[in-house]
Amino acid sequence: MKIPFFNLERQYEQLREEIEPAVLSLLRSTSYIGGKAVNQFEKELADYLGVKYVISCGNGTDALYIALKSLGISEGDEVITTPFTFFATAEAIAQTGATPVFADIDPETLNLSVDSIEEKITDRTKAILPVHIFGLPAEMDAVNLIAKKNGLYVIEDACQAIGAEYKGKKAGALGDLACFSFYPTKNLGAFGDGGMIATNDEELAKVCTAIKSHASGKTGAEAYMVLHPQEGQDEMIVNESFDVLYDPYKYYNYFIGQNSRLDAVQATVLSKKLNYLNQYNSNRRLIADRYTEALKELPIQVPRISYEDKVSCFHQYVILSDEKEELVEYLSESGIGTGAFYPVPLHLQKAFKYLDYKEGSLPIVEKVCKQSVCLPIFPELYENEVEYIIEKIKAFYTERR
Ligand SMILES: *Cc1c(COP(=O)(O)O)cnc(C)c1O
């Protein structure tokens, strides 16, 4: 048997009859940027997550950067985050000029350890950026409490956690702002790049909307007023000596933003796929459940399936093994693809060498990185494939005994 780590073809085949005509009709409409498809998708997502505002953008990395910028985070500030995540989480912090501060992780959930966050707070700390790693929500009540006590913002990196739940609420509705990615292999994947920011805060929504679109027009003016409440309405008309025929705002830009848009083709695809997201996530949970049940007696750490307060959407299924290399090789020889999220903790990445972390400074994550093996988990994985993977992992440990 040959089982790839990931397979997008099966899902495409299942949806092609529905998605291809929708995309064709969008192409013929020539509304490629913005318009009905994007507005409608934003509304559907806001309903799905149970948040007031959803601001779509170009990708998950931009979503993180825009969210951080909307809080005024910049040089001299510190943002506490996890070293066990995709590089973009900390990259976005560094892009604002702020310093990513890495705290250690919890050895069971692999999310930020709450105790370790508190130790890292200084008078420069502006925000905490927890990641719901592999789809399991972080300890958000504790994170929010620490934030409240210390006057900090909370941004969720929910790029891997669309559809996950914490105490009955969706991931993405648990902090001040939340960021999502629609990269093709995420639980809700586009046919290209895409991302979004979710928030319940009207002012932050305005600022994010302005940042992603050159801070221009009425949105730019409104965002400017949010950011500079002491300045009067009059100052919004930038220069009366330039005639503005149609719209007193349209050709004005109020601060430096960027261009980050979800295009209408992606919004069309995502709208269709959103209808299946719950089904996809529940398939993933069934597979995870089966893996954990079958593998829990082996000398490895397997993900816990049920928590009282959290429901994972199992973006990844990650086991921790002391024989990582041998296991990966054995599975590969058996035709089974695996992933290695994440082999290098971010505090030891070359890109963050300037932060001067030493090996041994965050011991739990350093150990986990040497042990983590991701098994295939995607909604269209067949039952007999899951059983084959289980059989091979068991065989590996039997042979070694
Ligand atoms: C995928 C991902 C991102 C980045 O998203 P892109 O759309 O690829 O820019 C950020 N953080 C985490 C945790 C991710 O998994």
Coordinates of C-alpha atoms and ligand atoms in Angstrom, one line a residue:
M1 CA 0.0 0.0 0.0
K2 CA 1.1 3.6 -0.6
I3 CA -0.3 6.2 1.6
P4 CA 0.9 9.8 1.1
F5 CA 1.2 12.1 4.1
F6 CA -1.4 14.3 2.4
N7 CA -3.8 13.9 -0.5
L8 CA -5.8 16.8 -2.0
E9 CA -7.0 15.0 -5.1
R10 CA -9.7 13.0 -3.3
Q11 CA -11.4 16.1 -1.9
Y12 CA -11.1 17.8 -5.2
E13 CA -12.8 14.9 -7.0
Q14 CA -15.6 14.9 -4.5
L15 CA -16.3 18.6 -4.9
R16 CA -15.5 19.2 -8.6
E17 CA -19.0 19.0 -9.9
E18 CA -20.1 21.7 -7.4
I19 CA -17.0 23.9 -7.4
E20 CA -16.0 24.0 -11.1
P21 CA -19.3 25.6 -12.3
A22 CA -19.2 28.2 -9.5
V23 CA -15.6 29.1 -10.3
L24 CA -16.3 29.3 -14.0
S25 CA -19.3 31.6 -13.4
L26 CA -17.1 33.8 -11.2
L27 CA -14.5 34.0 -14.0
R28 CA -17.1 35.0 -16.5
S29 CA -18.4 37.7 -14.1
T30 CA -15.0 39.3 -14.1
S31 CA -15.4 40.5 -10.5
Y32 CA -12.0 39.1 -9.4
I33 CA -11.3 41.3 -6.5
G34 CA -13.8 42.0 -3.7
G35 CA -17.5 42.0 -4.6
K36 CA -20.3 39.7 -3.7
A37 CA -18.3 36.5 -3.4
V38 CA -15.9 37.9 -0.9
N39 CA -18.5 39.8 1.1
Q40 CA -20.7 36.7 1.3
F41 CA -17.9 34.5 2.4
E42 CA -16.9 36.9 5.2
K43 CA -20.4 36.9 6.4
E44 CA -20.7 33.1 6.3
L45 CA -17.5 32.8 8.3
A46 CA -18.5 35.3 10.9
D47 CA -21.7 33.3 11.4
Y48 CA -19.8 30.0 11.6
L49 CA -17.3 31.3 14.2
G50 CA -19.9 33.3 16.1
V51 CA -17.9 36.6 15.8
K52 CA -19.1 40.0 14.7
Y53 CA -16.4 40.9 12.2
V54 CA -14.3 38.9 9.7
I55 CA -11.7 40.6 7.6
S56 CA -10.4 38.4 4.8
C57 CA -6.8 38.9 3.6
G58 CA -4.1 37.4 1.4
N59 CA -2.8 34.6 3.8
G60 CA -2.4 33.6 7.4
T61 CA 1.0 35.4 7.8
D62 CA -0.6 38.7 6.6
A63 CA -3.5 38.1 9.0
L64 CA -1.0 37.9 11.9
Y65 CA 0.9 40.9 10.8
I66 CA -2.2 43.0 10.3
A67 CA -3.7 42.0 13.6
L68 CA -0.5 42.9 15.4
K69 CA -0.3 46.3 13.6
S70 CA -3.9 47.1 14.4
L71 CA -2.9 47.0 18.1
G72 CA -0.1 49.5 17.5
I73 CA 2.6 46.9 18.2
S74 CA 5.9 48.0 16.9
E75 CA 9.6 48.4 17.7
G76 CA 10.4 48.2 21.4
D77 CA 7.4 46.0 22.2
E78 CA 7.5 42.4 23.2
V79 CA 5.0 39.7 22.2
I80 CA 5.0 36.3 24.0
T81 CA 4.4 33.3 21.9
T82 CA 5.2 29.6 21.5
P83 CA 8.4 28.2 19.9
F84 CA 6.4 25.2 18.7
T85 CA 4.6 26.5 15.7
F86 CA 5.1 27.4 12.0
F87 CA 7.7 30.0 11.5
A88 CA 5.1 32.6 10.4
T89 CA 3.7 33.1 13.9
A90 CA 7.0 34.7 15.2
E91 CA 8.0 36.1 11.8
A92 CA 4.9 38.3 11.8
I93 CA 5.8 39.6 15.3
A94 CA 9.4 40.4 14.1
Q95 CA 8.0 42.1 10.9
T96 CA 6.3 44.7 13.1
G97 CA 9.6 45.5 14.7
A98 CA 8.6 44.0 18.0
T99 CA 10.5 41.2 19.7
P100 CA 9.1 37.7 19.8
V101 CA 9.5 36.3 23.3
F102 CA 9.3 32.5 23.4
A103 CA 7.8 30.7 26.4
D104 CA 8.0 26.9 26.8
I105 CA 5.2 24.5 26.0
D106 CA 3.1 22.0 28.0
P107 CA 4.4 18.5 27.4
E108 CA 0.9 17.0 27.0
T109 CA -1.1 19.5 24.9
L110 CA 2.0 20.9 23.2
N111 CA 0.4 24.4 23.5
L112 CA 2.0 27.3 25.4
S113 CA 2.5 26.5 29.0
V114 CA 0.5 29.0 31.2
D115 CA 3.1 29.1 34.0
S116 CA 5.8 29.8 31.4
I117 CA 3.9 32.8 30.0
E118 CA 3.8 34.6 33.3
E119 CA 7.6 34.3 33.8
K120 CA 8.2 36.1 30.5
I121 CA 6.1 39.2 31.1
T122 CA 8.1 42.5 31.3
D123 CA 7.0 46.1 31.1
R124 CA 7.6 46.0 27.4
T125 CA 5.1 43.1 26.9
K126 CA 2.1 44.2 24.8
A127 CA 0.4 41.0 23.8
I128 CA 0.2 37.2 24.1
L129 CA 0.0 35.2 20.9
P130 CA -1.0 31.6 21.7
V131 CA -1.3 29.1 18.8
H132 CA -3.9 26.4 18.9
I133 CA -1.3 23.9 17.7
F134 CA -2.4 21.0 15.5
G135 CA -6.0 22.1 16.1
L136 CA -6.2 21.9 19.9
P137 CA -7.2 25.1 21.6
A138 CA -4.8 26.6 24.0
E139 CA -5.7 27.3 27.7
M140 CA -7.6 30.4 26.7
D141 CA -9.2 31.2 30.1
A142 CA -5.9 31.2 31.8
V143 CA -4.2 33.2 29.0
N144 CA -7.0 35.8 29.0
L145 CA -6.8 36.1 32.8
I146 CA -3.0 36.7 32.7
A147 CA -3.6 39.2 29.9
K148 CA -6.3 41.0 31.8
K149 CA -4.1 41.2 35.0
N150 CA -1.2 42.6 33.0
G151 CA -3.1 44.9 30.6
L152 CA -2.1 42.8 27.5
Y153 CA -3.9 42.0 24.3
V154 CA -4.5 38.4 23.2
I155 CA -4.2 37.3 19.5
E156 CA -5.1 33.7 18.7
D157 CA -3.1 32.1 15.9
A158 CA -6.0 29.8 14.8
C159 CA -4.5 29.0 11.4
Q160 CA -4.7 25.3 12.3
A161 CA -7.8 25.4 14.3
I162 CA -10.8 26.4 12.2
G163 CA -13.8 24.6 13.7
A164 CA -12.1 23.7 17.0
E165 CA -13.9 24.5 20.2
Y166 CA -13.1 25.8 23.7
K167 CA -15.9 25.8 26.3
G168 CA -18.6 25.8 23.7
K169 CA -17.1 28.7 21.7
K170 CA -15.2 28.4 18.4
A171 CA -11.5 29.0 18.2
G172 CA -11.2 32.4 16.8
A173 CA -13.8 33.9 19.2
L174 CA -11.6 33.6 22.3
G175 CA -9.3 36.7 22.3
D176 CA -9.1 40.2 21.0
L177 CA -8.3 39.1 17.5
A178 CA -7.8 35.8 15.8
C179 CA -5.9 34.8 12.6
F180 CA -6.7 32.0 10.1
S181 CA -5.1 30.6 7.0
F182 CA -6.7 29.0 4.0
Y183 CA -3.5 27.4 2.7
P184 CA -4.6 24.4 0.7
T185 CA -3.6 21.8 3.3
K186 CA -5.3 23.6 6.2
N187 CA -8.7 22.2 7.5
L188 CA -10.5 24.7 5.3
G189 CA -8.2 25.0 2.2
A190 CA -8.4 27.3 -0.8
F191 CA -7.1 26.6 -4.3
G192 CA -4.2 29.0 -3.5
D193 CA -3.5 31.4 -0.7
G194 CA -6.0 33.1 1.6
G195 CA -6.4 34.2 5.2
M196 CA -8.6 36.2 7.6
I197 CA -8.8 38.0 10.9
A198 CA -11.8 37.6 13.2
T199 CA -12.8 40.0 16.0
N200 CA -15.7 41.2 18.0
D201 CA -14.2 44.7 18.4
E202 CA -15.6 47.2 15.9
E203 CA -12.7 49.6 16.1
L204 CA -10.1 46.9 15.6
A205 CA -12.1 45.6 12.7
K206 CA -12.0 49.0 11.1
V207 CA -8.3 49.3 11.6
C208 CA -7.6 45.9 10.2
T209 CA -9.8 46.6 7.2
A210 CA -7.9 49.8 6.5
I211 CA -4.4 48.3 6.9
K212 CA -5.1 45.6 4.4
S213 CA -6.1 48.1 1.8
H214 CA -3.6 51.0 1.8
A215 CA -5.5 52.8 4.6
S216 CA -7.5 54.6 1.9
G217 CA -10.9 56.0 1.5
K218 CA -13.6 56.2 4.1
T219 CA -12.3 53.1 5.9
G220 CA -8.8 54.6 6.1
A221 CA -10.2 57.8 7.5
E222 CA -12.3 56.0 10.1
A223 CA -9.3 53.9 11.1
Y224 CA -7.2 57.0 11.4
M225 CA -9.7 58.5 13.8
V226 CA -9.7 55.3 15.9
L227 CA -5.9 55.5 16.0
H228 CA -5.8 59.3 16.7
P229 CA -8.9 60.1 18.7
Q230 CA -7.6 63.4 19.8
E231 CA -7.6 64.8 16.2
G232 CA -10.7 66.3 14.9
Q233 CA -12.9 65.3 11.9
D234 CA -11.7 68.4 10.0
E235 CA -8.2 67.0 9.6
M236 CA -9.6 64.1 7.6
I237 CA -9.9 66.3 4.5
V238 CA -6.3 66.2 3.7
N239 CA -5.7 69.0 1.3
E240 CA -8.5 71.2 0.0
S241 CA -6.3 72.6 -2.8
F242 CA -6.6 69.3 -4.6
D243 CA -10.0 68.9 -6.1
V244 CA -11.7 65.7 -5.3
L245 CA -14.7 65.4 -7.6
Y246 CA -16.4 62.3 -6.6
D247 CA -15.7 61.3 -3.1
P248 CA -14.0 63.4 -0.4
Y249 CA -12.1 60.4 0.8
K250 CA -11.5 58.0 -2.1
Y251 CA -8.1 59.1 -3.3
Y252 CA -6.7 59.9 0.1
N253 CA -4.5 57.6 2.2
Y254 CA -4.4 58.1 5.9
F255 CA -1.4 56.0 7.0
I256 CA 0.9 53.4 5.6
G257 CA -0.9 50.1 5.1
Q258 CA -0.4 47.3 2.6
N259 CA -2.2 45.3 0.0
S260 CA -3.5 42.0 1.2
R261 CA -6.7 40.6 -0.3
L262 CA -8.6 37.3 -0.5
D263 CA -9.5 37.1 -4.2
A264 CA -13.0 36.3 -5.4
V265 CA -12.0 32.9 -6.9
Q266 CA -10.7 31.8 -3.5
A267 CA -13.8 33.2 -1.7
T268 CA -16.0 31.2 -4.1
V269 CA -14.1 28.0 -3.5
L270 CA -14.1 28.5 0.3
S271 CA -17.8 29.3 0.5
K272 CA -18.5 25.9 -1.1
K273 CA -16.1 24.1 1.1
L274 CA -17.3 25.8 4.3
N275 CA -20.5 23.7 4.0
Y276 CA -18.4 20.6 4.5
L277 CA -16.0 21.8 7.2
N278 CA -17.9 20.2 10.1
Q279 CA -18.0 16.9 8.3
Y280 CA -14.3 17.1 7.4
N281 CA -13.4 17.9 11.0
S282 CA -15.5 15.1 12.4
N283 CA -13.8 12.6 9.9
R284 CA -10.4 13.8 11.2
R285 CA -11.6 13.3 14.8
L286 CA -12.7 9.7 14.0
I287 CA -9.3 8.9 12.5
A288 CA -7.6 10.5 15.5
D289 CA -9.7 8.5 17.9
R290 CA -8.9 5.3 16.1
Y291 CA -5.2 6.0 16.1
T292 CA -5.1 6.8 19.8
E293 CA -7.2 3.8 20.8
A294 CA -4.9 1.5 18.8
L295 CA -1.5 3.0 19.7
K296 CA -2.0 4.0 23.3
E297 CA -0.2 0.9 24.7
L298 CA 2.9 1.5 22.7
P299 CA 6.0 3.2 24.2
I300 CA 5.0 6.5 22.6
Q301 CA 3.0 9.6 23.6
V302 CA -0.3 9.8 21.6
P303 CA -2.6 12.8 21.6
R304 CA -5.4 12.8 24.1
I305 CA -8.7 12.8 22.3
S306 CA -11.2 14.0 24.9
Y307 CA -10.9 17.0 27.1
E308 CA -13.7 18.5 29.2
D309 CA -13.3 22.0 27.8
K310 CA -11.7 21.6 24.4
V311 CA -12.5 19.9 21.1
S312 CA -9.6 19.6 18.6
C313 CA -10.1 19.7 14.9
F314 CA -7.0 17.6 14.4
H315 CA -5.2 19.5 11.8
Q316 CA -2.3 17.2 12.6
Y317 CA -2.1 13.9 14.5
V318 CA 1.3 14.0 16.2
I319 CA 2.9 11.2 18.2
L320 CA 6.1 11.6 20.3
S321 CA 8.7 8.8 19.9
D322 CA 12.2 8.3 21.2
E323 CA 12.9 6.4 18.0
K324 CA 11.7 9.1 15.6
E325 CA 14.2 8.6 12.8
E326 CA 14.0 4.8 12.8
L327 CA 10.2 4.9 12.9
V328 CA 9.9 7.5 10.1
E329 CA 12.3 5.4 8.0
Y330 CA 10.4 2.2 8.7
L331 CA 7.0 3.8 7.8
S332 CA 8.5 5.2 4.7
E333 CA 9.8 1.8 3.6
S334 CA 6.2 0.6 4.2
G335 CA 4.9 3.2 1.8
I336 CA 3.6 5.6 4.5
G337 CA 4.3 9.3 4.3
T338 CA 4.8 11.2 7.6
G339 CA 5.5 14.8 8.5
A340 CA 7.8 16.3 11.1
F341 CA 6.1 19.3 12.6
Y342 CA 8.2 20.9 13.9
P343 CA 11.9 19.7 13.8
V344 CA 13.4 23.0 15.0
P345 CA 12.0 25.1 17.8
L346 CA 11.7 28.7 16.7
H347 CA 14.0 30.1 19.4
L348 CA 16.8 28.0 17.9
Q349 CA 16.1 29.0 14.3
K350 CA 18.9 30.8 12.6
A351 CA 16.5 33.7 11.7
F352 CA 16.1 34.3 15.5
K353 CA 19.8 34.0 16.3
Y354 CA 19.8 37.7 17.2
L355 CA 17.5 37.0 20.1
D356 CA 20.3 35.0 21.7
Y357 CA 18.5 32.0 23.0
K358 CA 20.8 29.1 24.0
E359 CA 20.1 25.4 23.6
G360 CA 18.6 24.2 26.8
S361 CA 16.7 27.4 27.5
L362 CA 13.3 25.9 26.7
P363 CA 13.9 22.2 27.4
I364 CA 10.4 20.8 26.9
V365 CA 10.0 22.1 23.4
E366 CA 13.5 21.1 22.5
K367 CA 12.8 17.6 23.5
V368 CA 9.4 17.4 21.7
C369 CA 11.0 18.7 18.5
K370 CA 13.3 15.7 18.5
Q371 CA 10.4 13.3 19.0
S372 CA 7.5 14.5 16.9
V373 CA 6.1 12.4 14.0
C374 CA 3.0 13.4 12.2
L375 CA 0.8 10.6 10.9
P376 CA -1.4 11.0 7.8
I377 CA -4.7 12.6 8.8
F378 CA -7.0 14.1 6.2
P379 CA -10.8 13.7 5.9
E380 CA -10.6 11.4 2.9
L381 CA -8.2 8.9 4.4
Y382 CA -9.8 5.4 4.0
E383 CA -10.4 3.1 7.0
N384 CA -8.2 0.4 5.6
E385 CA -5.4 2.9 5.2
V386 CA -5.7 3.9 8.8
E387 CA -5.6 0.2 9.8
Y388 CA -2.5 -0.4 7.7
I389 CA -0.7 2.6 9.3
I390 CA -1.6 1.3 12.8
E391 CA -0.4 -2.2 11.9
K392 CA 2.9 -1.0 10.6
I393 CA 3.6 1.2 13.7
K394 CA 2.8 -1.8 15.9
A395 CA 5.0 -4.0 13.8
F396 CA 7.9 -1.5 14.2
Y397 CA 7.7 -1.7 18.0
T398 CA 7.2 -5.5 18.1
E399 CA 10.3 -6.0 15.9
R400 CA 12.4 -3.8 18.2
R401 CA 11.4 -5.7 21.4
Ligands
LIG1 C1 -0.2 28.0 8.1 C2 0.1 28.7 9.4 C3 0.4 30.1 9.3 C4 0.6 30.9 8.1 O1 -0.4 30.8 7.1 P1 -0.1 31.1 5.6 O2 -1.5 31.2 5.0 O3 0.7 30.0 5.1 O4 0.6 32.4 5.5 C5 0.7 30.7 10.5 N1 0.6 30.1 11.7 C6 0.3 28.8 11.8 C7 0.2 28.1 13.1 C8 0.1 28.0 10.6 O5 -0.2 26.7 10.7

